[in-house]
XYZ file of C-alpha atoms in Angstrom:
456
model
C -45.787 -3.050 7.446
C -45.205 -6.463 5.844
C -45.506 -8.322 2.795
C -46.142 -11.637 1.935
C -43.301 -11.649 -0.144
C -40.690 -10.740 2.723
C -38.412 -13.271 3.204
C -36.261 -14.478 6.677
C -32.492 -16.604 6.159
C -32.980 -20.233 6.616
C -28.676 -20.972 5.879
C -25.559 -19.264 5.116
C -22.699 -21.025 3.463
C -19.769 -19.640 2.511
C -16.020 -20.309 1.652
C -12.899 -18.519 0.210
C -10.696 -19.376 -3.118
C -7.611 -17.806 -3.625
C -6.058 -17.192 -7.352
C -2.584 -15.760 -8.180
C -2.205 -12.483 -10.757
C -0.943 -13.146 -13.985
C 0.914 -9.690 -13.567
C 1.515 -7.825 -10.678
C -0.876 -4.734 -10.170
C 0.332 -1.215 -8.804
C -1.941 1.278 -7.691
C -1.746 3.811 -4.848
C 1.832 2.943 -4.348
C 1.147 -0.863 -3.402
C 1.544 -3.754 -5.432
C -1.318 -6.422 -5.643
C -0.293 -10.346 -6.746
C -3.224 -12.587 -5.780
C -6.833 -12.426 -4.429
C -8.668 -14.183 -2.305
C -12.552 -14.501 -3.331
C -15.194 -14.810 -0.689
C -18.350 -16.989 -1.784
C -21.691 -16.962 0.171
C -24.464 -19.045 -0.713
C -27.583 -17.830 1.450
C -31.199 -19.682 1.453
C -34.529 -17.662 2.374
C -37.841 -18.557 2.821
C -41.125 -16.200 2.398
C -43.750 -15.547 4.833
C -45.752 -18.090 2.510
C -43.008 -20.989 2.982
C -41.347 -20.889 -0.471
C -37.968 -21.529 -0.197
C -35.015 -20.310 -2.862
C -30.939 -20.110 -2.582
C -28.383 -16.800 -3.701
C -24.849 -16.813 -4.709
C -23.027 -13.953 -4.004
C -18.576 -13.510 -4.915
C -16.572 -10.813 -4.247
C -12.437 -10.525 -3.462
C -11.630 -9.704 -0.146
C -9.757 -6.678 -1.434
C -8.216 -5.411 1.998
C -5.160 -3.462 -0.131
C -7.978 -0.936 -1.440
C -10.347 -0.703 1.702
C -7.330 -0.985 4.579
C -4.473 0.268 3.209
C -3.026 0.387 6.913
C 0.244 2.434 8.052
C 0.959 -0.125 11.011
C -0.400 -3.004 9.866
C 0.846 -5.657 6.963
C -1.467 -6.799 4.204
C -1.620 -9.745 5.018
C -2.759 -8.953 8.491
C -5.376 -6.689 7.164
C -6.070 -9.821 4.411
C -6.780 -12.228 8.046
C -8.902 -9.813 9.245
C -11.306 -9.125 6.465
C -11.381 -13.132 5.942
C -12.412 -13.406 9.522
C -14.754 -10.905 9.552
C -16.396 -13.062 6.830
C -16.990 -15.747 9.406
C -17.860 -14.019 12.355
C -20.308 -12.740 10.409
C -21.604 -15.966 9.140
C -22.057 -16.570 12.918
C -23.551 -13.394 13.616
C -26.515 -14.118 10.564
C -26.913 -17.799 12.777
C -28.680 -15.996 15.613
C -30.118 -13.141 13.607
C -33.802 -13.539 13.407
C -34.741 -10.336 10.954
C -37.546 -10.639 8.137
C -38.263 -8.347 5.448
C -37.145 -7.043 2.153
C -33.715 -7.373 1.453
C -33.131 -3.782 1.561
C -34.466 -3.496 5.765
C -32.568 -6.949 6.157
C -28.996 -5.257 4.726
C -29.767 -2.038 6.394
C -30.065 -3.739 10.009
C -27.023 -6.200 8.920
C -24.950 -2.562 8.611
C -25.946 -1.563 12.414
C -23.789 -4.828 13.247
C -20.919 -4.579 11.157
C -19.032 -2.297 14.070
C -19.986 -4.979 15.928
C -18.431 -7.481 13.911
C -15.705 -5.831 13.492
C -14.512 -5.003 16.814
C -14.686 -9.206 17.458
C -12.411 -9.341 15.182
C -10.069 -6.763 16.376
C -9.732 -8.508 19.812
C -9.811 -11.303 18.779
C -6.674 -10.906 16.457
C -5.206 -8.350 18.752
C -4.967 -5.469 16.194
C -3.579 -2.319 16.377
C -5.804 -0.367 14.623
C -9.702 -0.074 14.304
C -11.647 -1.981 11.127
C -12.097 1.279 8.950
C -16.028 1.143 7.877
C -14.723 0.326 4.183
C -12.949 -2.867 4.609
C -16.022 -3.994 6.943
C -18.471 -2.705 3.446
C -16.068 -4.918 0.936
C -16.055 -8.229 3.538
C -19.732 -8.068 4.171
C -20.719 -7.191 0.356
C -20.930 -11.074 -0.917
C -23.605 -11.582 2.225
C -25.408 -8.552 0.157
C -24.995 -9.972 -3.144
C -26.610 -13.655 -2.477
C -29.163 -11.915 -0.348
C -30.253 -10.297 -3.001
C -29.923 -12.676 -5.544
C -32.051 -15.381 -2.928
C -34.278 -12.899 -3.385
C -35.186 -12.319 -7.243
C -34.656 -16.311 -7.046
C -37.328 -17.090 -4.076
C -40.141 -14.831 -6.726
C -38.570 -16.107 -9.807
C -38.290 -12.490 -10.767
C -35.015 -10.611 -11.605
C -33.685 -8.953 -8.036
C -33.621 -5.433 -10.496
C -37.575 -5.705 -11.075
C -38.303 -6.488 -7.156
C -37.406 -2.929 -5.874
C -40.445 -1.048 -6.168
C -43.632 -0.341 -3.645
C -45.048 -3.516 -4.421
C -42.339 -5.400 -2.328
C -40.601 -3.070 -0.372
C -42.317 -2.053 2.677
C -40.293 1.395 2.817
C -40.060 4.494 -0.003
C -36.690 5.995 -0.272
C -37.060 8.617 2.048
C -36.146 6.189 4.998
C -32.794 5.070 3.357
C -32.105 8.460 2.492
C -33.715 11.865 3.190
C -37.285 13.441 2.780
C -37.330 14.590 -0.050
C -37.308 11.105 -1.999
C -40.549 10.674 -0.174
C -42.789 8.060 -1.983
C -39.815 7.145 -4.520
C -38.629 3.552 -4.413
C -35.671 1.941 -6.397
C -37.948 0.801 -9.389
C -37.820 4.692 -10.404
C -33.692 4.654 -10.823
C -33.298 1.336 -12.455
C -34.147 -0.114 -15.427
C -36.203 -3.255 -15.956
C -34.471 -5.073 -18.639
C -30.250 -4.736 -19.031
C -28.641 -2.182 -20.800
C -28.171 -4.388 -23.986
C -23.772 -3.370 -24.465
C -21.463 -1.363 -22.704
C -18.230 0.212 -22.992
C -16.025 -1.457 -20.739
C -12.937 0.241 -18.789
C -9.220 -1.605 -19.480
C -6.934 -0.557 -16.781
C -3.337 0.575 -17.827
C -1.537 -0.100 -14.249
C 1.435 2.025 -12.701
C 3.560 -1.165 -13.630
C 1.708 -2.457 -17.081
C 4.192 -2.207 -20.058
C 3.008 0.032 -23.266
C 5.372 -1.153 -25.355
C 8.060 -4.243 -26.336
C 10.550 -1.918 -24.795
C 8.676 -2.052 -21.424
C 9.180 -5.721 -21.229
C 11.614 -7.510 -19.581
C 10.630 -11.001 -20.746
C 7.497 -12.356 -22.383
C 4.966 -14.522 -20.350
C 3.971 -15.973 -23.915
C 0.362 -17.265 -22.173
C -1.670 -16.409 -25.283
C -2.840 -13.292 -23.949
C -1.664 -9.713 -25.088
C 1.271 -8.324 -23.138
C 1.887 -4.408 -24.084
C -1.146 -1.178 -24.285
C -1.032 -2.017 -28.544
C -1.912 -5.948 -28.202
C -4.664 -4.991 -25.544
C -6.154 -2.476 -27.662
C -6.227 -4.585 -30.634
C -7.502 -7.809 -28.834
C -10.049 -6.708 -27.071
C -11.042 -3.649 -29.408
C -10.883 -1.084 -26.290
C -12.215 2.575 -26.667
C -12.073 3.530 -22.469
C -8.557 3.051 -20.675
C -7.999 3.867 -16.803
C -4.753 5.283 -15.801
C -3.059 4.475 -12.137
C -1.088 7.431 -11.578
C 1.029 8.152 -8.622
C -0.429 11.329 -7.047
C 2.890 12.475 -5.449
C 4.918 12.808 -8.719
C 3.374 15.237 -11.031
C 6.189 15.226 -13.520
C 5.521 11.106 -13.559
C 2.204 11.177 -14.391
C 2.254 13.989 -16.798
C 4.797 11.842 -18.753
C 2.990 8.694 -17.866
C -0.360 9.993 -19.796
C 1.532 11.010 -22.445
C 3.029 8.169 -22.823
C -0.301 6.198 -23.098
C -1.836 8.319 -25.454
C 0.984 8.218 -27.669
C 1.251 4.459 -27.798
C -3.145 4.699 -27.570
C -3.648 7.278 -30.621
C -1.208 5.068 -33.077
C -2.820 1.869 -32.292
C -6.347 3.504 -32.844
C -5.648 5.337 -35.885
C -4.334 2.117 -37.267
C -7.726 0.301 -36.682
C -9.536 3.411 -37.699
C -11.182 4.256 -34.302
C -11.921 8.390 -33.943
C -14.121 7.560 -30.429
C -11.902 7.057 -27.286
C -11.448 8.041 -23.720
C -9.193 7.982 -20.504
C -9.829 8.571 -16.880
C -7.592 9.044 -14.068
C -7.492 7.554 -10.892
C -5.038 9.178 -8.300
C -6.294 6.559 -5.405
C -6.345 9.254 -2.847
C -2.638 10.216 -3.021
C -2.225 14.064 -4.156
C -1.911 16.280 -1.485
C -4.281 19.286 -2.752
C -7.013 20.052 -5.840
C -3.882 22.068 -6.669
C -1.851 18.722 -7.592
C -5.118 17.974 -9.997
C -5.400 21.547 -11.743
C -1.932 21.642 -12.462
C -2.183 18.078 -13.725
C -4.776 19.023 -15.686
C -3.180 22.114 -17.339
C 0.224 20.234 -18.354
C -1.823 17.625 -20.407
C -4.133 20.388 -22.297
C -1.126 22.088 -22.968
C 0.998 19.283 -24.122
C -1.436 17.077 -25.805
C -4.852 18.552 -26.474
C -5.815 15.850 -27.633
C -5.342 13.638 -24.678
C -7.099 15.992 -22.380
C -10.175 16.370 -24.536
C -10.710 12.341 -24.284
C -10.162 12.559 -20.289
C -13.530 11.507 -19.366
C -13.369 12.093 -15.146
C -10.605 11.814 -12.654
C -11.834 9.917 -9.494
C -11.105 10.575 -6.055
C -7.754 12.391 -6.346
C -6.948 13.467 -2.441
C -7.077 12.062 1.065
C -10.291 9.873 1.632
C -11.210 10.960 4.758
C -13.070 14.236 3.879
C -13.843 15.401 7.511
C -10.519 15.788 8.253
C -9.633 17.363 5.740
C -12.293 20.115 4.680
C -9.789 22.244 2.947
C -9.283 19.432 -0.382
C -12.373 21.039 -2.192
C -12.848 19.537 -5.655
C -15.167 22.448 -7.159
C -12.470 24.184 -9.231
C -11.447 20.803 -10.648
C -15.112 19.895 -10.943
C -15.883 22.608 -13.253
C -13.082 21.405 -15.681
C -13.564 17.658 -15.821
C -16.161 15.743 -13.719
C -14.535 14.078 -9.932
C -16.030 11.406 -8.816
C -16.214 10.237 -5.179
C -14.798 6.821 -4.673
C -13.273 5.449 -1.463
C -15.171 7.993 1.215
C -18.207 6.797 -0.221
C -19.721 4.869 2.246
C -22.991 5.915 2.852
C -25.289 8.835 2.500
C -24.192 11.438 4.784
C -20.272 10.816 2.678
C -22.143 11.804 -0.338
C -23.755 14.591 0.506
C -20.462 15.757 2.265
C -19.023 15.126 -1.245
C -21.091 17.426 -3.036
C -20.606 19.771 -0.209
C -16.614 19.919 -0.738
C -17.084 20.289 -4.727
C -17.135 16.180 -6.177
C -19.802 15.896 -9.059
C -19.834 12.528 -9.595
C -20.204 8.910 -8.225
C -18.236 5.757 -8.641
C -20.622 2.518 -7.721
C -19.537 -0.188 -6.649
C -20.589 -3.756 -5.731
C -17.584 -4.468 -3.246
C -19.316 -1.945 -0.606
C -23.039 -3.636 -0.856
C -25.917 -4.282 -3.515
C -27.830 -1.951 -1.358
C -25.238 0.574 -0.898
C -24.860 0.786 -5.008
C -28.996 0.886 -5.563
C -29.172 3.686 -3.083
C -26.020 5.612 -4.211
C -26.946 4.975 -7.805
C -30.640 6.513 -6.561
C -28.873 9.700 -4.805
C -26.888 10.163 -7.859
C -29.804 10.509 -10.337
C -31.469 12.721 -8.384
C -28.760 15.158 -7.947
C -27.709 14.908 -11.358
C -23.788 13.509 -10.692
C -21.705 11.543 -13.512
C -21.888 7.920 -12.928
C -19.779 5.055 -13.731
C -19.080 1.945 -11.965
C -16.088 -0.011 -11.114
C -14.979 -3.329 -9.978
C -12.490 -4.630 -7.605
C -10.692 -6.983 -10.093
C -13.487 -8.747 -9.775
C -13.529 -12.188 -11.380
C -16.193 -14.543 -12.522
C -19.435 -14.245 -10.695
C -18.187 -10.668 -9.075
C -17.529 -9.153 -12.416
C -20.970 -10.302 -13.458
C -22.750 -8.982 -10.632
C -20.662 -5.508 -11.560
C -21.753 -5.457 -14.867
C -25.167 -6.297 -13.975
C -25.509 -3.137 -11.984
C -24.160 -1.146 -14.317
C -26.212 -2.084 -16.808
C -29.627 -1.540 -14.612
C -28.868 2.390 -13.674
C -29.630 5.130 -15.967
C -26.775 7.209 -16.937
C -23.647 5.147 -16.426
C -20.857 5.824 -18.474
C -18.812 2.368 -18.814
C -17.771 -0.290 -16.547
C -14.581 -1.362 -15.229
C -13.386 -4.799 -15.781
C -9.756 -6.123 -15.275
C -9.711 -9.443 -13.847
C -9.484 -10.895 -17.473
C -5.818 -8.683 -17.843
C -4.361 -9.951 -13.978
C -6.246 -12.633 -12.715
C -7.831 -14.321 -16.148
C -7.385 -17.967 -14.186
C -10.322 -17.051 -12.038
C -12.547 -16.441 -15.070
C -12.339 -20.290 -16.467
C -15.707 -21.303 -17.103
C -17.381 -18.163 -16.973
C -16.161 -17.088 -20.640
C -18.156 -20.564 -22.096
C -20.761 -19.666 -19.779
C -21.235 -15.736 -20.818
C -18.749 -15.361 -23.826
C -20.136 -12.147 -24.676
C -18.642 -10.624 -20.692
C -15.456 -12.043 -21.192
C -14.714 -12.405 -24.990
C -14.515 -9.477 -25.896
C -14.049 -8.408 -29.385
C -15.116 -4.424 -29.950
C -14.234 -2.592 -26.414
C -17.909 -3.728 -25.138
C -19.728 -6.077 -22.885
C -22.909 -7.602 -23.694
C -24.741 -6.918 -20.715
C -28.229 -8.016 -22.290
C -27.740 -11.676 -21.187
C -27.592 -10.737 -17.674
C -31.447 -10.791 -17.072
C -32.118 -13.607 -15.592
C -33.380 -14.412 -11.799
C -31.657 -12.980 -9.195
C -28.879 -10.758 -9.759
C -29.248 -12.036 -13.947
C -27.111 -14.851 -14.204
C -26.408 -18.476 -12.983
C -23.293 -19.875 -10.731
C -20.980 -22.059 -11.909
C -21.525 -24.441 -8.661
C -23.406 -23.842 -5.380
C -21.187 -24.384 -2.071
């Protein structure tokens, strides 16, 4: 079958920026300073000859999709960045036409492909795990996408359904979301504001006495100023996952500092979630967690909204980390082994009830995911990558087209706030932010909702 609104890719552009953190970030036992973005501008053309550009952003976040054993970061930085441009090459011979859901789903068949080029070519030790080859493809995704809405001057949210895609559900997924398309799981105009997710890092101070010296930048420094600048209600807590003692004492710590500073602005509504990155060794490490906080600080564990993925992301090899006891206390969401839909339904199988989206592993990947996870009634949230500018905005945007999505995630303002210049004058309601929200209502425009600052 084919439409007349099917569209083939005429160019790819693309380049790569690279911004230093403010602060350093800490999370599964590595520390983060800088980021290098990956921009992709792609231009399509219909069946019908009309002719549009996307923009798609996204860091090429190797520590969190590669953390290698045998290889350095910045070896596993060079590859991702080269897979980039193999790829680019790869998209010059590729003659596919369709909707950009069939186009993304044969790009995926070649990403092995892709991937092993860059592996001889750089002489690595180790294979391209599918994740990293997800993140370094997803900005392709994004400005496909976005071409898309742009090419029908619709929004790329309100071109999902059977009037443009030649394919229901049930051939992304399984038979029994037979003659269901992505126009049922998504909404057609923005959630209107959203909680949005501060991140308290393994490193981040809490109070005056966690600082050293003061980087005096006019932004706030300790848990306090953060709370009272941006008016947060959801903080995300790095936690070690091999120390229970230290992250017993480090949530405790956080709520302490967290329940004076809200009780002196009069706010009775907040939450936490926890985010192990992979590093406890059993769902033991997470019940016992679990119990030391409810019996020390009630409180605390009450506002604990869901823990994500707290043990060892490659679930096939290790069948014995089943979540269900710890799903039936708090909600666990699947995070880094979710990279397609076989890992989620292998999730559910081992006990996980809920679903962390995100844009860094492919638009389509997060529509589909996002579609899965309605239908078998999982927790949702989404999260970023630390992604700044255009990346955070494409985030947001998805977040705020899926039913049932708790909050978004959005940090690049606390480590990397450099690569946000422009965008706050642009969107001030995304990155000014005054009451703990977002105001995800002006992201309905074409494409993926919002403009670029500058085309390649």
């Amino acid at each position: 079958m084919s439409k007349t609104t099917d569209i083939r890719i005429v160019r790819v552009d693309t380049n790569t920026e690279e911004y230093a953190y403010r602060t350093p970030m800490k999370f599964g036992g590595r520390v983060v300073t800088d980021v290098t973005l990956r921009n992709v501008v792609i231009e399509v053309e219909t069946r019908g000859g009309r002719r549009a550009q996307g923009f798609g952003s996204m860091p090429v976040g190797n520590v969190w999709a590669w953390p290698s054993q045998t290889l350095p970061p910045d070896k596993t930085l060079q590859a991702m960045v080269l897979f980039g441009s193999h790829f680019q090459a790869w998209l010059g011979e590729y003659k596919g036409i369709g909707h950009p859901l069939e186009i993304t789903e044969e790009w995926s068949s070649a990403y092995d492909y892709v991937a092993r080029s860059v592996e001889e070519h750089l002489h690595l030790s180790e294979r391209m795990p599918r994740l990293a080859q997800l993140v370094a493809a997803s900005p392709f995704e994004a400005a496909l996408h976005d071409a898309y809405g742009r090419v029908l001057e619709q929004n790329s949210y309100n071109v999902l359904g059977k009037e443009f895609a030649n394919a229901d559900l049930s051939h992304y997924l399984s038979a029994e979301f037979r003659g269901e398309y992505l126009d049922q799981y998504t909404h057609r105009e923005p959630t209107p504001r959203m909680p949005l997710y501060h991140l308290v890092g393994a490193l981040d101070p809490l109070t005056d006495a966690d600082l050293k010296e003061r980087l005096n930048d006019g932004l706030p420094e300790t848990l306090p100023e953060w709370i009272m600048f941006n008016g947060l209600t959801h903080l995300k807590i790095k936690l070690n996952g091999d120390d229970l003692r230290w992250d017993v004492e480090r949530v405790l710590a956080i709520h302490a500092v967290t329940a004076e500073t809200q009780r002196k602005r009069a706010c009775e509504r907040w939450f936490y979630s926890a985010d192990f990155n992979v590093r406890c060794q059993n769902v033991e490490y997470v019940l016992e967690f679990m119990l030391r906080i409810k019996e020390r600080a009630p409180e605390a564990f009450d506002r604990l909204q869901y823990i994500e993925q707290p043990t060892h992301r490659d679930l096939r090899a290790h069948p014995e980390n089943r979540m269900h006891r710890a799903a039936e206390i708090k909600p666990v969401v699947i995070d880094e082994s979710l990279v397609d839909f076989q890992s989620l339904l292998l999730s559910r199988e081992m006990g996980y009830s809920g679903v962390a989206l995100k844009t860094c592993k492919g638009h389509s990947e997060a529509l589909l995911m996002a579609a899965a996870a309605q239908k078998y009634k999982l927790f949702l949230c989404v999260q970023d990558l630390t992604c700044p500018g255009y990346s955070f905005l494409h985030s947001a945007s998805l977040a705020a087209r899926i039913p049932g999505v708790a909050a978004i995630e959005g940090n690049a303002r606390q480590y990397c706030p450099v690569a946000n210049r422009g965008w706050e004058d642009r969107y001030p309601s995304m990155f000014r932010i005054t009451d703990g929200t977002v105001g995800t209502g002006v992201l309905n425009g074409r494409g993926l909702g919002f403009e670029p600052l500058a085309w390649l």
